[in-house]
Amino acid sequence: MDISTNQFTQLLFRHGAIQTSPEHVARLNSLNMTPFEYEGLGKDATDAGYKVLLSGYAEFIRKKERSTNEFQDLQNLLKSLRALPRPAQATILKGSVSTFKLESGLYRIDYRIANGQIAVYNIQPLDKLQKQRDSLEQVALYKVKRSEQGLWQVSGRVESVTTRYAAVNGQSNNLAKASWLMGSHLEYEFKNLQEYTLFHNPSVGGAGDTWESFRDKMGITTKVTKKFAQI
């Protein structure tokens, strides 16, 4: 069975909803896999059972979720694989015989099993949790800068455009996706950018975003467009 990091990256692009740029995913997955360590309440003193390994991307998401209120649910989901890697609720991903998807009430993980080890290559919040988080985002201007690793990252909210270039995102983009996606578009057009200003139009779901766009096209100007016009 192919459990190479390149295969994990391709599976993630095919079946998952990535939460950072494709370039960052590939870079993360070039790192060594990390043994899962349970950090929740009632920490185990033993690692009995299957050994659970996290790809660079999966470990990146796990650490990102550490500061959330839902982290305990994710930890319990990963821990459950040690004792029962093929529970009844696990499903095989389409077009595969060895790649599994397992969901809790809040998270989904994708993984493969080989030689007594479980390789987790994708962690993502379920749609209901992601939509709940996205709904808290606000229409606002953000300055986006390149990190030392060359990645686009939001540095904070601003009140006006002071950078040479600016962008406004389209439909179905939360702030994390909008920051790297619009950065990629600008860089493709103008080259060698180190910063830009993002006018963020938060997503309210596919149907809501489409309705918002339709209203603007029909001349029923939305609050988002009015704020954009002011800027």
PDB file of C-alpha atoms in Angstrom:
ATOM      1  CA  MET A   1       0.000   0.000   0.000  1.00  0.00           C
ATOM      2  CA  ASP A   2       1.285   3.462  -0.879  1.00  0.00           C
ATOM      3  CA  ILE A   3       1.439   5.589   2.281  1.00  0.00           C
ATOM      4  CA  SER A   4       3.969   8.101   0.970  1.00  0.00           C
ATOM      5  CA  THR A   5       3.542  11.764   1.841  1.00  0.00           C
ATOM      6  CA  ASN A   6       2.974  12.548  -1.837  1.00  0.00           C
ATOM      7  CA  GLN A   7       0.070  10.099  -1.892  1.00  0.00           C
ATOM      8  CA  PHE A   8      -1.361  11.718   1.234  1.00  0.00           C
ATOM      9  CA  THR A   9      -1.211  15.125  -0.430  1.00  0.00           C
ATOM     10  CA  GLN A  10      -3.010  13.879  -3.537  1.00  0.00           C
ATOM     11  CA  LEU A  11      -5.710  12.165  -1.438  1.00  0.00           C
ATOM     12  CA  LEU A  12      -6.174  15.336   0.583  1.00  0.00           C
ATOM     13  CA  PHE A  13      -6.630  17.474  -2.527  1.00  0.00           C
ATOM     14  CA  ARG A  14      -9.080  14.926  -3.961  1.00  0.00           C
ATOM     15  CA  HIS A  15     -11.277  14.291  -0.931  1.00  0.00           C
ATOM     16  CA  GLY A  16     -10.579  16.941   1.721  1.00  0.00           C
ATOM     17  CA  ALA A  17     -11.272  20.620   2.328  1.00  0.00           C
ATOM     18  CA  ILE A  18      -7.828  22.113   2.847  1.00  0.00           C
ATOM     19  CA  GLN A  19      -7.457  24.971   5.310  1.00  0.00           C
ATOM     20  CA  THR A  20      -4.269  26.476   3.949  1.00  0.00           C
ATOM     21  CA  SER A  21      -2.683  26.981   0.550  1.00  0.00           C
ATOM     22  CA  PRO A  22      -1.808  23.970  -1.632  1.00  0.00           C
ATOM     23  CA  GLU A  23       1.853  25.027  -1.474  1.00  0.00           C
ATOM     24  CA  HIS A  24       1.726  25.009   2.317  1.00  0.00           C
ATOM     25  CA  VAL A  25       0.079  21.575   2.318  1.00  0.00           C
ATOM     26  CA  ALA A  26       2.877  20.130   0.179  1.00  0.00           C
ATOM     27  CA  ARG A  27       5.497  21.736   2.404  1.00  0.00           C
ATOM     28  CA  LEU A  28       3.898  20.408   5.582  1.00  0.00           C
ATOM     29  CA  ASN A  29       3.627  16.906   4.155  1.00  0.00           C
ATOM     30  CA  SER A  30       7.317  16.892   3.308  1.00  0.00           C
ATOM     31  CA  LEU A  31       7.975  16.755   7.073  1.00  0.00           C
ATOM     32  CA  ASN A  32       8.231  13.522   9.042  1.00  0.00           C
ATOM     33  CA  MET A  33       5.014  12.113  10.447  1.00  0.00           C
ATOM     34  CA  THR A  34       4.299  12.885  14.106  1.00  0.00           C
ATOM     35  CA  PRO A  35       3.149  10.275  16.679  1.00  0.00           C
ATOM     36  CA  PHE A  36      -0.198  11.305  18.140  1.00  0.00           C
ATOM     37  CA  GLU A  37      -0.080  12.203  21.830  1.00  0.00           C
ATOM     38  CA  TYR A  38      -3.327  12.563  23.727  1.00  0.00           C
ATOM     39  CA  GLU A  39      -3.557  15.948  25.488  1.00  0.00           C
ATOM     40  CA  GLY A  40      -7.121  15.856  26.765  1.00  0.00           C
ATOM     41  CA  LEU A  41      -8.549  15.284  30.211  1.00  0.00           C
ATOM     42  CA  GLY A  42      -7.665  11.890  31.681  1.00  0.00           C
ATOM     43  CA  LYS A  43      -4.361  11.626  29.769  1.00  0.00           C
ATOM     44  CA  ASP A  44      -3.360   8.004  29.181  1.00  0.00           C
ATOM     45  CA  ALA A  45      -0.163   6.590  30.601  1.00  0.00           C
ATOM     46  CA  THR A  46      -0.026   3.996  27.839  1.00  0.00           C
ATOM     47  CA  ASP A  47      -0.010   4.007  24.079  1.00  0.00           C
ATOM     48  CA  ALA A  48      -1.342   0.458  23.813  1.00  0.00           C
ATOM     49  CA  GLY A  49      -3.031  -0.578  20.599  1.00  0.00           C
ATOM     50  CA  TYR A  50      -2.442   0.752  17.123  1.00  0.00           C
ATOM     51  CA  LYS A  51       0.125   3.504  16.726  1.00  0.00           C
ATOM     52  CA  VAL A  52      -1.481   6.672  15.332  1.00  0.00           C
ATOM     53  CA  LEU A  53       0.729   8.900  13.182  1.00  0.00           C
ATOM     54  CA  LEU A  54      -0.187  12.339  11.847  1.00  0.00           C
ATOM     55  CA  SER A  55       1.015  13.765   8.549  1.00  0.00           C
ATOM     56  CA  GLY A  56       2.536  17.241   8.594  1.00  0.00           C
ATOM     57  CA  TYR A  57      -0.758  18.739   7.466  1.00  0.00           C
ATOM     58  CA  ALA A  58      -2.846  16.767   9.986  1.00  0.00           C
ATOM     59  CA  GLU A  59      -0.531  17.815  12.826  1.00  0.00           C
ATOM     60  CA  PHE A  60      -0.749  21.444  11.650  1.00  0.00           C
ATOM     61  CA  ILE A  61      -4.550  21.320  11.886  1.00  0.00           C
ATOM     62  CA  ARG A  62      -4.465  19.520  15.243  1.00  0.00           C
ATOM     63  CA  LYS A  63      -2.269  22.262  16.700  1.00  0.00           C
ATOM     64  CA  LYS A  64      -4.496  24.914  15.135  1.00  0.00           C
ATOM     65  CA  GLU A  65      -7.535  23.377  16.840  1.00  0.00           C
ATOM     66  CA  ARG A  66      -5.777  23.232  20.217  1.00  0.00           C
ATOM     67  CA  SER A  67      -7.032  26.689  21.188  1.00  0.00           C
ATOM     68  CA  THR A  68     -10.686  25.941  20.378  1.00  0.00           C
ATOM     69  CA  ASN A  69     -13.471  24.758  22.667  1.00  0.00           C
ATOM     70  CA  GLU A  70     -13.938  21.670  20.486  1.00  0.00           C
ATOM     71  CA  PHE A  71     -10.370  20.352  20.827  1.00  0.00           C
ATOM     72  CA  GLN A  72     -11.353  17.648  23.326  1.00  0.00           C
ATOM     73  CA  ASP A  73     -13.704  16.094  20.771  1.00  0.00           C
ATOM     74  CA  LEU A  74     -10.881  15.894  18.216  1.00  0.00           C
ATOM     75  CA  GLN A  75      -8.492  14.359  20.725  1.00  0.00           C
ATOM     76  CA  ASN A  76     -11.042  11.694  21.649  1.00  0.00           C
ATOM     77  CA  LEU A  77     -11.670  10.891  17.996  1.00  0.00           C
ATOM     78  CA  LEU A  78      -7.964  10.364  17.303  1.00  0.00           C
ATOM     79  CA  LYS A  79      -7.537   8.367  20.500  1.00  0.00           C
ATOM     80  CA  SER A  80     -10.368   6.012  19.527  1.00  0.00           C
ATOM     81  CA  LEU A  81      -8.343   4.777  16.543  1.00  0.00           C
ATOM     82  CA  ARG A  82      -5.798   3.131  18.833  1.00  0.00           C
ATOM     83  CA  ALA A  83      -8.289   0.553  20.001  1.00  0.00           C
ATOM     84  CA  LEU A  84     -10.638   0.295  17.011  1.00  0.00           C
ATOM     85  CA  PRO A  85      -9.270   1.526  13.678  1.00  0.00           C
ATOM     86  CA  ARG A  86     -12.255   0.219  11.692  1.00  0.00           C
ATOM     87  CA  PRO A  87     -15.349   1.091  13.741  1.00  0.00           C
ATOM     88  CA  ALA A  88     -18.788   0.459  12.270  1.00  0.00           C
ATOM     89  CA  GLN A  89     -19.289   4.162  11.507  1.00  0.00           C
ATOM     90  CA  ALA A  90     -16.065   4.438   9.465  1.00  0.00           C
ATOM     91  CA  THR A  91     -16.591   4.548   5.705  1.00  0.00           C
ATOM     92  CA  ILE A  92     -14.255   3.807   2.821  1.00  0.00           C
ATOM     93  CA  LEU A  93     -13.557   6.805   0.633  1.00  0.00           C
ATOM     94  CA  LYS A  94     -14.839   6.538  -2.930  1.00  0.00           C
ATOM     95  CA  GLY A  95     -12.435   4.812  -5.292  1.00  0.00           C
ATOM     96  CA  SER A  96     -10.346   3.273  -2.518  1.00  0.00           C
ATOM     97  CA  VAL A  97     -10.178  -0.020  -0.643  1.00  0.00           C
ATOM     98  CA  SER A  98      -7.836   1.081   2.126  1.00  0.00           C
ATOM     99  CA  THR A  99      -8.590   4.728   2.870  1.00  0.00           C
ATOM    100  CA  PHE A 100     -11.125   5.452   5.602  1.00  0.00           C
ATOM    101  CA  LYS A 101     -13.176   8.419   6.779  1.00  0.00           C
ATOM    102  CA  LEU A 102     -14.347   8.679  10.376  1.00  0.00           C
ATOM    103  CA  GLU A 103     -16.494  11.414  11.881  1.00  0.00           C
ATOM    104  CA  SER A 104     -17.401  12.503  15.388  1.00  0.00           C
ATOM    105  CA  GLY A 105     -20.048  15.077  16.140  1.00  0.00           C
ATOM    106  CA  LEU A 106     -17.686  17.892  15.152  1.00  0.00           C
ATOM    107  CA  TYR A 107     -14.712  16.588  13.181  1.00  0.00           C
ATOM    108  CA  ARG A 108     -13.757  14.320  10.299  1.00  0.00           C
ATOM    109  CA  ILE A 109     -10.471  12.470   9.915  1.00  0.00           C
ATOM    110  CA  ASP A 110      -9.175  10.540   6.886  1.00  0.00           C
ATOM    111  CA  TYR A 111      -6.583   7.797   7.364  1.00  0.00           C
ATOM    112  CA  ARG A 112      -4.941   4.625   6.127  1.00  0.00           C
ATOM    113  CA  ILE A 113      -3.943   1.484   8.015  1.00  0.00           C
ATOM    114  CA  ALA A 114      -0.704  -0.419   7.347  1.00  0.00           C
ATOM    115  CA  ASN A 115       1.646  -2.614   9.401  1.00  0.00           C
ATOM    116  CA  GLY A 116      -0.149  -2.020  12.689  1.00  0.00           C
ATOM    117  CA  GLN A 117      -0.035   1.745  12.229  1.00  0.00           C
ATOM    118  CA  ILE A 118      -2.698   4.309  11.402  1.00  0.00           C
ATOM    119  CA  ALA A 119      -1.621   7.215   9.191  1.00  0.00           C
ATOM    120  CA  VAL A 120      -3.977  10.196   9.564  1.00  0.00           C
ATOM    121  CA  TYR A 121      -3.525  12.634   6.687  1.00  0.00           C
ATOM    122  CA  ASN A 122      -6.622  14.841   6.965  1.00  0.00           C
ATOM    123  CA  ILE A 123      -8.397  16.570   9.837  1.00  0.00           C
ATOM    124  CA  GLN A 124     -11.231  18.991   9.175  1.00  0.00           C
ATOM    125  CA  PRO A 125     -14.192  20.454  11.066  1.00  0.00           C
ATOM    126  CA  LEU A 126     -17.548  19.187   9.862  1.00  0.00           C
ATOM    127  CA  ASP A 127     -19.594  21.620   7.799  1.00  0.00           C
ATOM    128  CA  LYS A 128     -21.858  22.600  10.676  1.00  0.00           C
ATOM    129  CA  LEU A 129     -18.887  23.571  12.865  1.00  0.00           C
ATOM    130  CA  GLN A 130     -17.088  25.375  10.029  1.00  0.00           C
ATOM    131  CA  LYS A 131     -20.233  27.317   9.117  1.00  0.00           C
ATOM    132  CA  GLN A 132     -20.698  28.281  12.766  1.00  0.00           C
ATOM    133  CA  ARG A 133     -17.156  29.642  12.876  1.00  0.00           C
ATOM    134  CA  ASP A 134     -17.460  31.390   9.518  1.00  0.00           C
ATOM    135  CA  SER A 135     -20.647  33.121  10.654  1.00  0.00           C
ATOM    136  CA  LEU A 136     -18.618  34.974  13.303  1.00  0.00           C
ATOM    137  CA  GLU A 137     -16.375  36.607  10.702  1.00  0.00           C
ATOM    138  CA  GLN A 138     -17.030  40.256   9.914  1.00  0.00           C
ATOM    139  CA  VAL A 139     -16.993  42.358   6.785  1.00  0.00           C
ATOM    140  CA  ALA A 140     -13.729  44.238   7.184  1.00  0.00           C
ATOM    141  CA  LEU A 141     -10.360  45.243   5.722  1.00  0.00           C
ATOM    142  CA  TYR A 142      -7.346  43.123   6.635  1.00  0.00           C
ATOM    143  CA  LYS A 143      -3.663  43.576   5.907  1.00  0.00           C
ATOM    144  CA  VAL A 144      -2.153  40.345   4.648  1.00  0.00           C
ATOM    145  CA  LYS A 145       1.617  39.785   4.663  1.00  0.00           C
ATOM    146  CA  ARG A 146       4.066  37.089   3.691  1.00  0.00           C
ATOM    147  CA  SER A 147       5.534  35.158   6.598  1.00  0.00           C
ATOM    148  CA  GLU A 148       9.216  34.190   6.832  1.00  0.00           C
ATOM    149  CA  GLN A 149       8.179  30.889   5.253  1.00  0.00           C
ATOM    150  CA  GLY A 150       6.658  32.712   2.283  1.00  0.00           C
ATOM    151  CA  LEU A 151       3.051  32.047   3.296  1.00  0.00           C
ATOM    152  CA  TRP A 152       0.212  34.577   3.207  1.00  0.00           C
ATOM    153  CA  GLN A 153      -1.010  35.379   6.722  1.00  0.00           C
ATOM    154  CA  VAL A 154      -3.449  37.946   8.102  1.00  0.00           C
ATOM    155  CA  SER A 155      -1.565  40.449  10.247  1.00  0.00           C
ATOM    156  CA  GLY A 156      -4.611  42.346  11.491  1.00  0.00           C
ATOM    157  CA  ARG A 157      -7.584  44.557  10.677  1.00  0.00           C
ATOM    158  CA  VAL A 158      -7.060  48.005   9.165  1.00  0.00           C
ATOM    159  CA  GLU A 159      -9.303  50.987   8.494  1.00  0.00           C
ATOM    160  CA  SER A 160      -8.018  51.963   5.058  1.00  0.00           C
ATOM    161  CA  VAL A 161      -5.991  50.667   2.126  1.00  0.00           C
ATOM    162  CA  THR A 162      -2.329  51.638   2.500  1.00  0.00           C
ATOM    163  CA  THR A 163      -0.798  48.887   0.355  1.00  0.00           C
ATOM    164  CA  ARG A 164      -0.171  49.200  -3.361  1.00  0.00           C
ATOM    165  CA  TYR A 165      -2.556  46.327  -4.161  1.00  0.00           C
ATOM    166  CA  ALA A 166      -5.874  45.217  -2.720  1.00  0.00           C
ATOM    167  CA  ALA A 167      -8.389  42.445  -3.404  1.00  0.00           C
ATOM    168  CA  VAL A 168     -11.913  41.395  -2.522  1.00  0.00           C
ATOM    169  CA  ASN A 169     -12.753  37.702  -2.294  1.00  0.00           C
ATOM    170  CA  GLY A 170     -15.652  35.975  -3.995  1.00  0.00           C
ATOM    171  CA  GLN A 171     -18.135  33.376  -2.801  1.00  0.00           C
ATOM    172  CA  SER A 172     -17.629  30.531  -0.331  1.00  0.00           C
ATOM    173  CA  ASN A 173     -14.339  31.809   1.137  1.00  0.00           C
ATOM    174  CA  ASN A 174     -13.697  32.122   4.849  1.00  0.00           C
ATOM    175  CA  LEU A 175     -10.935  34.467   5.996  1.00  0.00           C
ATOM    176  CA  ALA A 176      -8.208  31.804   6.042  1.00  0.00           C
ATOM    177  CA  LYS A 177      -8.926  30.681   2.478  1.00  0.00           C
ATOM    178  CA  ALA A 178      -9.501  34.199   1.165  1.00  0.00           C
ATOM    179  CA  SER A 179      -6.112  35.391   2.440  1.00  0.00           C
ATOM    180  CA  TRP A 180      -4.021  32.806   0.564  1.00  0.00           C
ATOM    181  CA  LEU A 181      -6.316  32.534  -2.464  1.00  0.00           C
ATOM    182  CA  MET A 182      -6.396  36.258  -3.199  1.00  0.00           C
ATOM    183  CA  GLY A 183      -2.677  36.471  -2.478  1.00  0.00           C
ATOM    184  CA  SER A 184      -2.100  33.812  -5.150  1.00  0.00           C
ATOM    185  CA  HIS A 185      -4.259  35.700  -7.658  1.00  0.00           C
ATOM    186  CA  LEU A 186      -2.450  38.986  -7.038  1.00  0.00           C
ATOM    187  CA  GLU A 187       0.972  37.388  -7.187  1.00  0.00           C
ATOM    188  CA  TYR A 188       0.140  35.704 -10.480  1.00  0.00           C
ATOM    189  CA  GLU A 189      -0.801  39.055 -11.980  1.00  0.00           C
ATOM    190  CA  PHE A 190       1.727  41.430 -10.411  1.00  0.00           C
ATOM    191  CA  LYS A 191       4.632  39.215  -9.157  1.00  0.00           C
ATOM    192  CA  ASN A 192       6.873  39.574  -6.091  1.00  0.00           C
ATOM    193  CA  LEU A 193       4.253  40.831  -3.637  1.00  0.00           C
ATOM    194  CA  GLN A 194       5.029  40.970   0.082  1.00  0.00           C
ATOM    195  CA  GLU A 195       1.743  42.434   1.313  1.00  0.00           C
ATOM    196  CA  TYR A 196      -1.717  43.465   0.207  1.00  0.00           C
ATOM    197  CA  THR A 197      -5.041  44.583   1.663  1.00  0.00           C
ATOM    198  CA  LEU A 198      -7.996  42.201   1.665  1.00  0.00           C
ATOM    199  CA  PHE A 199     -11.590  43.357   1.767  1.00  0.00           C
ATOM    200  CA  HIS A 200     -13.162  40.258   3.259  1.00  0.00           C
ATOM    201  CA  ASN A 201     -16.693  39.311   2.288  1.00  0.00           C
ATOM    202  CA  PRO A 202     -17.558  36.501   4.743  1.00  0.00           C
ATOM    203  CA  SER A 203     -19.320  33.416   3.443  1.00  0.00           C
ATOM    204  CA  VAL A 204     -22.858  32.667   4.613  1.00  0.00           C
ATOM    205  CA  GLY A 205     -23.039  29.341   2.790  1.00  0.00           C
ATOM    206  CA  GLY A 206     -23.433  28.512  -0.892  1.00  0.00           C
ATOM    207  CA  ALA A 207     -27.107  29.432  -1.115  1.00  0.00           C
ATOM    208  CA  GLY A 208     -26.674  32.602   0.938  1.00  0.00           C
ATOM    209  CA  ASP A 209     -23.657  33.761  -1.063  1.00  0.00           C
ATOM    210  CA  THR A 210     -25.499  33.179  -4.337  1.00  0.00           C
ATOM    211  CA  TRP A 211     -28.539  35.111  -3.095  1.00  0.00           C
ATOM    212  CA  GLU A 212     -26.304  37.972  -1.970  1.00  0.00           C
ATOM    213  CA  SER A 213     -24.652  38.111  -5.403  1.00  0.00           C
ATOM    214  CA  PHE A 214     -28.010  37.941  -7.193  1.00  0.00           C
ATOM    215  CA  ARG A 215     -29.383  40.871  -5.192  1.00  0.00           C
ATOM    216  CA  ASP A 216     -26.402  43.062  -6.111  1.00  0.00           C
ATOM    217  CA  LYS A 217     -26.749  42.176  -9.791  1.00  0.00           C
ATOM    218  CA  MET A 218     -30.443  43.109  -9.662  1.00  0.00           C
ATOM    219  CA  GLY A 219     -29.655  46.508  -8.136  1.00  0.00           C
ATOM    220  CA  ILE A 220     -30.794  45.642  -4.589  1.00  0.00           C
ATOM    221  CA  THR A 221     -27.469  46.673  -3.070  1.00  0.00           C
ATOM    222  CA  THR A 222     -26.385  44.653  -0.048  1.00  0.00           C
ATOM    223  CA  LYS A 223     -24.731  45.993   3.106  1.00  0.00           C
ATOM    224  CA  VAL A 224     -21.479  44.315   2.100  1.00  0.00           C
ATOM    225  CA  THR A 225     -21.365  46.137  -1.232  1.00  0.00           C
ATOM    226  CA  LYS A 226     -22.251  49.456   0.401  1.00  0.00           C
ATOM    227  CA  LYS A 227     -19.334  49.063   2.806  1.00  0.00           C
ATOM    228  CA  PHE A 228     -17.039  48.139  -0.074  1.00  0.00           C
ATOM    229  CA  ALA A 229     -18.179  51.241  -1.969  1.00  0.00           C
ATOM    230  CA  GLN A 230     -17.288  53.431   1.034  1.00  0.00           C
ATOM    231  CA  ILE A 231     -13.759  52.051   1.021  1.00  0.00           C
TER     232      ILE A 231
END
